[in-house]
Amino acid sequence: MSYQNVFNRIRQFDAYPKTLEDFRVKTYGGATVTIVSGIIMFVLFVSELNYYLTKEVMPELYVDTTRGEKLQINVDVTFPSLPCGYISIDAMDVAGEQQLDVATNMFKKRLDKLGKPVARVERQLELGDGTDDDEIEKLDPNRCESCYGAETKELSCCNTCEDVREAYRRKGWAFNFPKGIVQCEREGWSDKLKAQQGEGCQVFGHLEVNKVAGNFHFAPGKSFQQHHVHVHDLQPFSGEKFNLSHQINHLSFGNSYPGMENPLDNTKVMADKGAGSKMYQYFVKIVPTTYTKISGRTTRSNQFSCTKHEKVVTTSLAASSGEHGLPGVFILYEFAPLMVKYTEKHRSFMHFITGVCAIIGGVFTVAGIVDSMIYHSSKAIQKKIDLGKAT
């Protein structure tokens, strides 16, 4: 069998027979359909290419088997009507661990009535922490001043007003007024308390807590433990009503990852005027989450949902009306038993090729049908026109 016969047999399998150039008719309608279909194919191809180049994120659900981990809570809250010197930040969990008046990695920024900073960022600004440097130099650095009956083995000397307050806290005593306490009078504790009235405060930073159910809160007054009960000392504020209006600029649990959503971000709550002190409670359900990038790097984080409750409370034991409680903003959290795992993957190249072929073939076929309809319709109309002229 010669090569010519072989080629002739192969040619019989051609599914796309061609017509001679002389028998082809090119029309304006066909040209228009070709240009429009070409534009459509190009736009759809670019769309398919863009989709292929994006990463595919695959979600999976597992039972959370992690144990003994720490949880980082990132927080940024603004109190427009509560001075920094009033606010105490505390964290506690069901395991019994407590962090009172948290100072590590937490910062306070004093704000004026317009919400603008009035002082530099300070780590846990405390009332009475501003003793003049000249006066400190005059004091004996080896002095041991009185704690006014609150001395303990761990804290036998109280050289600052804050030391006296801490000694009282450890004893479970209320720190009523600084009058007669030399350290507080020297540091101008009362004057600083009055100076901050009418100001606001921005509290930001992060907390490190155990990965168990618990809560953290922002509340007025120095916190301490008394007979295994968490107490805030509100005596220095003389029964004052606290405006707990606040804006949660940011609240998240763990590190951020692509596509992370925090439902409480930019949440603004304004207290009603004349409604008294309020307790705001946010009940948070945390879902542990991992996010693995294409490079293999895994970020451990958390998602959460939240519900909110608020009520008017009174701090006076003599009050006959209202519910007794501590005014403040409380975040109460617990963990879901399941973990969500997100994994980034490249999209399938074969799916991309299949999509491109479908676009080209589909548009080409539809364009052919449209062109055929236009061509035969125009011929039929032209025929009728010619017959009409003949008659």
mmCIF file of N, CA and C in Angstrom, residues 231-308:
data_model
loop_
_atom_site.group_PDB
_atom_site.id
_atom_site.type_symbol
_atom_site.label_atom_id
_atom_site.label_comp_id
_atom_site.label_asym_id
_atom_site.label_seq_id
_atom_site.Cartn_x
_atom_site.Cartn_y
_atom_site.Cartn_z
ATOM 1 N N VAL A 231 -14.394 41.489 93.836
ATOM 2 C CA VAL A 231 -14.979 42.749 94.296
ATOM 3 C C VAL A 231 -14.265 43.912 93.641
ATOM 4 N N HIS A 232 -15.036 44.973 93.352
ATOM 5 C CA HIS A 232 -14.454 46.238 92.882
ATOM 6 C C HIS A 232 -14.728 47.318 93.930
ATOM 7 N N ASP A 233 -13.685 48.041 94.268
ATOM 8 C CA ASP A 233 -13.791 49.095 95.270
ATOM 9 C C ASP A 233 -14.307 50.378 94.611
ATOM 10 N N LEU A 234 -15.565 50.715 94.881
ATOM 11 C CA LEU A 234 -16.184 51.910 94.300
ATOM 12 C C LEU A 234 -16.328 53.036 95.318
ATOM 13 N N GLN A 235 -15.752 52.853 96.500
ATOM 14 C CA GLN A 235 -15.877 53.869 97.545
ATOM 15 C C GLN A 235 -15.308 55.230 97.148
ATOM 16 N N PRO A 236 -14.179 55.286 96.441
ATOM 17 C CA PRO A 236 -13.638 56.617 96.101
ATOM 18 C C PRO A 236 -14.534 57.438 95.184
ATOM 19 N N PHE A 237 -15.543 56.811 94.574
ATOM 20 C CA PHE A 237 -16.375 57.524 93.618
ATOM 21 C C PHE A 237 -17.685 58.018 94.227
ATOM 22 N N SER A 238 -17.875 57.790 95.515
ATOM 23 C CA SER A 238 -18.982 58.388 96.285
ATOM 24 C C SER A 238 -20.357 58.162 95.650
ATOM 25 N N GLY A 239 -20.650 56.936 95.299
ATOM 26 C CA GLY A 239 -21.972 56.627 94.765
ATOM 27 C C GLY A 239 -22.257 57.217 93.404
ATOM 28 N N GLU A 240 -21.241 57.606 92.686
ATOM 29 C CA GLU A 240 -21.395 58.228 91.373
ATOM 30 C C GLU A 240 -21.981 57.235 90.368
ATOM 31 N N LYS A 241 -22.818 57.750 89.454
ATOM 32 C CA LYS A 241 -23.350 56.918 88.381
ATOM 33 C C LYS A 241 -22.366 56.943 87.213
ATOM 34 N N PHE A 242 -22.125 55.784 86.653
ATOM 35 C CA PHE A 242 -21.108 55.649 85.615
ATOM 36 C C PHE A 242 -21.771 55.533 84.243
ATOM 37 N N ASN A 243 -21.238 56.313 83.316
ATOM 38 C CA ASN A 243 -21.709 56.246 81.936
ATOM 39 C C ASN A 243 -20.831 55.243 81.186
ATOM 40 N N LEU A 244 -21.387 54.065 80.919
ATOM 41 C CA LEU A 244 -20.620 52.985 80.284
ATOM 42 C C LEU A 244 -20.804 52.948 78.770
ATOM 43 N N SER A 245 -21.131 54.091 78.169
ATOM 44 C CA SER A 245 -21.165 54.140 76.704
ATOM 45 C C SER A 245 -19.807 53.698 76.169
ATOM 46 N N HIS A 246 -19.816 52.915 75.111
ATOM 47 C CA HIS A 246 -18.539 52.401 74.612
ATOM 48 C C HIS A 246 -18.625 52.067 73.132
ATOM 49 N N GLN A 247 -17.470 51.985 72.536
ATOM 50 C CA GLN A 247 -17.354 51.545 71.149
ATOM 51 C C GLN A 247 -16.270 50.485 71.071
ATOM 52 N N ILE A 248 -16.642 49.299 70.596
ATOM 53 C CA ILE A 248 -15.670 48.222 70.426
ATOM 54 C C ILE A 248 -15.046 48.394 69.038
ATOM 55 N N ASN A 249 -13.864 48.971 69.023
ATOM 56 C CA ASN A 249 -13.178 49.184 67.746
ATOM 57 C C ASN A 249 -12.708 47.870 67.144
ATOM 58 N N HIS A 250 -12.256 46.975 68.011
ATOM 59 C CA HIS A 250 -11.774 45.682 67.524
ATOM 60 C C HIS A 250 -11.815 44.660 68.652
ATOM 61 N N LEU A 251 -12.259 43.462 68.323
ATOM 62 C CA LEU A 251 -12.204 42.345 69.264
ATOM 63 C C LEU A 251 -12.011 41.072 68.459
ATOM 64 N N SER A 252 -10.924 40.365 68.721
ATOM 65 C CA SER A 252 -10.654 39.106 68.037
ATOM 66 C C SER A 252 -9.947 38.159 68.989
ATOM 67 N N PHE A 253 -9.998 36.888 68.644
ATOM 68 C CA PHE A 253 -9.384 35.853 69.459
ATOM 69 C C PHE A 253 -8.361 35.114 68.603
ATOM 70 N N GLY A 254 -7.083 35.375 68.862
ATOM 71 C CA GLY A 254 -6.042 34.727 68.079
ATOM 72 C C GLY A 254 -5.547 35.612 66.950
ATOM 73 N N ASN A 255 -4.720 35.028 66.089
ATOM 74 C CA ASN A 255 -4.120 35.754 64.970
ATOM 75 C C ASN A 255 -5.122 35.905 63.830
ATOM 76 N N SER A 256 -4.918 36.931 63.027
ATOM 77 C CA SER A 256 -5.799 37.159 61.888
ATOM 78 C C SER A 256 -5.397 36.256 60.724
ATOM 79 N N TYR A 257 -6.349 35.970 59.851
ATOM 80 C CA TYR A 257 -6.103 35.175 58.655
ATOM 81 C C TYR A 257 -6.959 35.744 57.524
ATOM 82 N N PRO A 258 -6.654 35.431 56.254
ATOM 83 C CA PRO A 258 -7.417 35.995 55.140
ATOM 84 C C PRO A 258 -8.906 35.681 55.223
ATOM 85 N N GLY A 259 -9.725 36.713 55.064
ATOM 86 C CA GLY A 259 -11.175 36.517 55.097
ATOM 87 C C GLY A 259 -11.769 36.478 56.487
ATOM 88 N N MET A 260 -10.983 36.778 57.517
ATOM 89 C CA MET A 260 -11.477 36.721 58.889
ATOM 90 C C MET A 260 -12.496 37.832 59.146
ATOM 91 N N GLU A 261 -13.600 37.491 59.796
ATOM 92 C CA GLU A 261 -14.629 38.461 60.136
ATOM 93 C C GLU A 261 -14.839 38.484 61.649
ATOM 94 N N ASN A 262 -14.855 39.686 62.196
ATOM 95 C CA ASN A 262 -15.081 39.868 63.632
ATOM 96 C C ASN A 262 -16.379 40.642 63.830
ATOM 97 N N PRO A 263 -17.447 39.976 64.260
ATOM 98 C CA PRO A 263 -18.776 40.605 64.277
ATOM 99 C C PRO A 263 -18.921 41.801 65.203
ATOM 100 N N LEU A 264 -18.031 41.951 66.181
ATOM 101 C CA LEU A 264 -18.173 43.068 67.126
ATOM 102 C C LEU A 264 -17.341 44.289 66.740
ATOM 103 N N ASP A 265 -16.563 44.195 65.690
ATOM 104 C CA ASP A 265 -15.749 45.349 65.283
ATOM 105 C C ASP A 265 -16.642 46.539 64.941
ATOM 106 N N ASN A 266 -16.231 47.723 65.457
ATOM 107 C CA ASN A 266 -16.935 48.990 65.216
ATOM 108 C C ASN A 266 -18.359 48.985 65.766
ATOM 109 N N THR A 267 -18.574 48.215 66.838
ATOM 110 C CA THR A 267 -19.874 48.216 67.513
ATOM 111 C C THR A 267 -19.932 49.382 68.493
ATOM 112 N N LYS A 268 -20.947 50.231 68.351
ATOM 113 C CA LYS A 268 -21.078 51.413 69.195
ATOM 114 C C LYS A 268 -22.349 51.315 70.030
ATOM 115 N N VAL A 269 -22.210 51.504 71.335
ATOM 116 C CA VAL A 269 -23.343 51.431 72.259
ATOM 117 C C VAL A 269 -23.354 52.702 73.104
ATOM 118 N N MET A 270 -24.469 53.414 73.077
ATOM 119 C CA MET A 270 -24.611 54.645 73.853
ATOM 120 C C MET A 270 -25.619 54.426 74.966
ATOM 121 N N ALA A 271 -25.217 54.764 76.184
ATOM 122 C CA ALA A 271 -26.108 54.614 77.341
ATOM 123 C C ALA A 271 -27.146 55.732 77.345
ATOM 124 N N ASP A 272 -28.360 55.398 77.767
ATOM 125 C CA ASP A 272 -29.417 56.390 77.865
ATOM 126 C C ASP A 272 -29.120 57.360 79.001
ATOM 127 N N LYS A 273 -29.358 58.637 78.747
ATOM 128 C CA LYS A 273 -29.127 59.640 79.785
ATOM 129 C C LYS A 273 -30.144 59.475 80.903
ATOM 130 N N GLY A 274 -29.651 59.487 82.126
ATOM 131 C CA GLY A 274 -30.533 59.368 83.281
ATOM 132 C C GLY A 274 -30.962 57.953 83.583
ATOM 133 N N ALA A 275 -30.418 56.969 82.841
ATOM 134 C CA ALA A 275 -30.833 55.572 83.059
ATOM 135 C C ALA A 275 -30.047 54.912 84.181
ATOM 136 N N GLY A 276 -29.031 55.579 84.711
ATOM 137 C CA GLY A 276 -28.219 54.978 85.751
ATOM 138 C C GLY A 276 -27.088 54.145 85.177
ATOM 139 N N SER A 277 -26.355 53.517 86.060
ATOM 140 C CA SER A 277 -25.224 52.690 85.625
ATOM 141 C C SER A 277 -25.734 51.401 84.994
ATOM 142 N N LYS A 278 -25.070 50.960 83.966
ATOM 143 C CA LYS A 278 -25.513 49.762 83.248
ATOM 144 C C LYS A 278 -24.421 48.700 83.209
ATOM 145 N N MET A 279 -24.872 47.461 83.137
ATOM 146 C CA MET A 279 -23.990 46.323 82.923
ATOM 147 C C MET A 279 -24.257 45.798 81.510
ATOM 148 N N TYR A 280 -23.214 45.775 80.696
ATOM 149 C CA TYR A 280 -23.322 45.269 79.325
ATOM 150 C C TYR A 280 -22.617 43.907 79.268
ATOM 151 N N GLN A 281 -23.348 42.908 78.808
ATOM 152 C CA GLN A 281 -22.797 41.559 78.735
ATOM 153 C C GLN A 281 -22.812 41.074 77.290
ATOM 154 N N TYR A 282 -21.663 40.606 76.836
ATOM 155 C CA TYR A 282 -21.537 40.023 75.504
ATOM 156 C C TYR A 282 -21.212 38.538 75.672
ATOM 157 N N PHE A 283 -22.114 37.689 75.203
ATOM 158 C CA PHE A 283 -21.926 36.243 75.316
ATOM 159 C C PHE A 283 -21.353 35.737 73.990
ATOM 160 N N VAL A 284 -20.130 35.263 74.062
ATOM 161 C CA VAL A 284 -19.372 34.921 72.861
ATOM 162 C C VAL A 284 -19.175 33.413 72.774
ATOM 163 N N LYS A 285 -19.462 32.860 71.599
ATOM 164 C CA LYS A 285 -19.219 31.446 71.317
ATOM 165 C C LYS A 285 -18.051 31.367 70.349
ATOM 166 N N ILE A 286 -16.935 30.787 70.797
ATOM 167 C CA ILE A 286 -15.699 30.756 70.013
ATOM 168 C C ILE A 286 -15.565 29.411 69.296
ATOM 169 N N VAL A 287 -15.232 29.481 68.018
ATOM 170 C CA VAL A 287 -14.992 28.280 67.212
ATOM 171 C C VAL A 287 -13.511 28.264 66.815
ATOM 172 N N PRO A 288 -12.712 27.343 67.346
ATOM 173 C CA PRO A 288 -11.298 27.264 66.957
ATOM 174 C C PRO A 288 -11.160 27.064 65.452
ATOM 175 N N THR A 289 -10.177 27.747 64.865
ATOM 176 C CA THR A 289 -10.015 27.744 63.410
ATOM 177 C C THR A 289 -8.538 27.680 63.049
ATOM 178 N N THR A 290 -8.218 26.907 62.016
ATOM 179 C CA THR A 290 -6.867 26.913 61.460
ATOM 180 C C THR A 290 -6.956 27.274 59.988
ATOM 181 N N TYR A 291 -5.956 27.996 59.518
ATOM 182 C CA TYR A 291 -5.904 28.413 58.114
ATOM 183 C C TYR A 291 -4.534 28.048 57.566
ATOM 184 N N THR A 292 -4.512 27.138 56.583
ATOM 185 C CA THR A 292 -3.258 26.676 55.991
ATOM 186 C C THR A 292 -3.105 27.262 54.597
ATOM 187 N N LYS A 293 -2.023 28.001 54.383
ATOM 188 C CA LYS A 293 -1.763 28.604 53.079
ATOM 189 C C LYS A 293 -1.116 27.591 52.138
ATOM 190 N N ILE A 294 -1.023 27.974 50.858
ATOM 191 C CA ILE A 294 -0.430 27.088 49.851
ATOM 192 C C ILE A 294 1.015 26.761 50.198
ATOM 193 N N SER A 295 1.702 27.706 50.845
ATOM 194 C CA SER A 295 3.096 27.487 51.235
ATOM 195 C C SER A 295 3.237 26.461 52.347
ATOM 196 N N GLY A 296 2.121 26.101 52.982
ATOM 197 C CA GLY A 296 2.159 25.137 54.078
ATOM 198 C C GLY A 296 2.142 25.773 55.448
ATOM 199 N N ARG A 297 2.217 27.096 55.510
ATOM 200 C CA ARG A 297 2.210 27.796 56.795
ATOM 201 C C ARG A 297 0.793 27.790 57.374
ATOM 202 N N THR A 298 0.673 27.388 58.621
ATOM 203 C CA THR A 298 -0.632 27.270 59.276
ATOM 204 C C THR A 298 -0.792 28.346 60.348
ATOM 205 N N THR A 299 -1.904 29.035 60.300
ATOM 206 C CA THR A 299 -2.236 30.049 61.305
ATOM 207 C C THR A 299 -3.361 29.512 62.180
ATOM 208 N N ARG A 300 -3.148 29.518 63.486
ATOM 209 C CA ARG A 300 -4.171 29.071 64.432
ATOM 210 C C ARG A 300 -4.913 30.303 64.944
ATOM 211 N N SER A 301 -6.205 30.281 64.827
ATOM 212 C CA SER A 301 -6.996 31.431 65.214
ATOM 213 C C SER A 301 -8.371 30.953 65.696
ATOM 214 N N ASN A 302 -9.328 31.889 65.732
ATOM 215 C CA ASN A 302 -10.678 31.558 66.181
ATOM 216 C C ASN A 302 -11.692 32.462 65.489
ATOM 217 N N GLN A 303 -12.848 31.888 65.199
ATOM 218 C CA GLN A 303 -14.007 32.666 64.796
ATOM 219 C C GLN A 303 -14.949 32.728 65.988
ATOM 220 N N PHE A 304 -15.910 33.648 65.948
ATOM 221 C CA PHE A 304 -16.853 33.680 67.063
ATOM 222 C C PHE A 304 -18.174 34.320 66.635
ATOM 223 N N SER A 305 -19.206 33.952 67.369
ATOM 224 C CA SER A 305 -20.512 34.596 67.239
ATOM 225 C C SER A 305 -20.832 35.232 68.582
ATOM 226 N N CYS A 306 -21.792 36.146 68.604
ATOM 227 C CA CYS A 306 -22.015 36.905 69.835
ATOM 228 C C CYS A 306 -23.471 37.322 69.984
ATOM 229 N N THR A 307 -23.947 37.305 71.222
ATOM 230 C CA THR A 307 -25.240 37.895 71.572
ATOM 231 C C THR A 307 -25.006 38.893 72.704
ATOM 232 N N LYS A 308 -25.880 39.875 72.819
ATOM 233 C CA LYS A 308 -25.660 40.978 73.763
ATOM 234 C C LYS A 308 -26.849 41.127 74.700
#
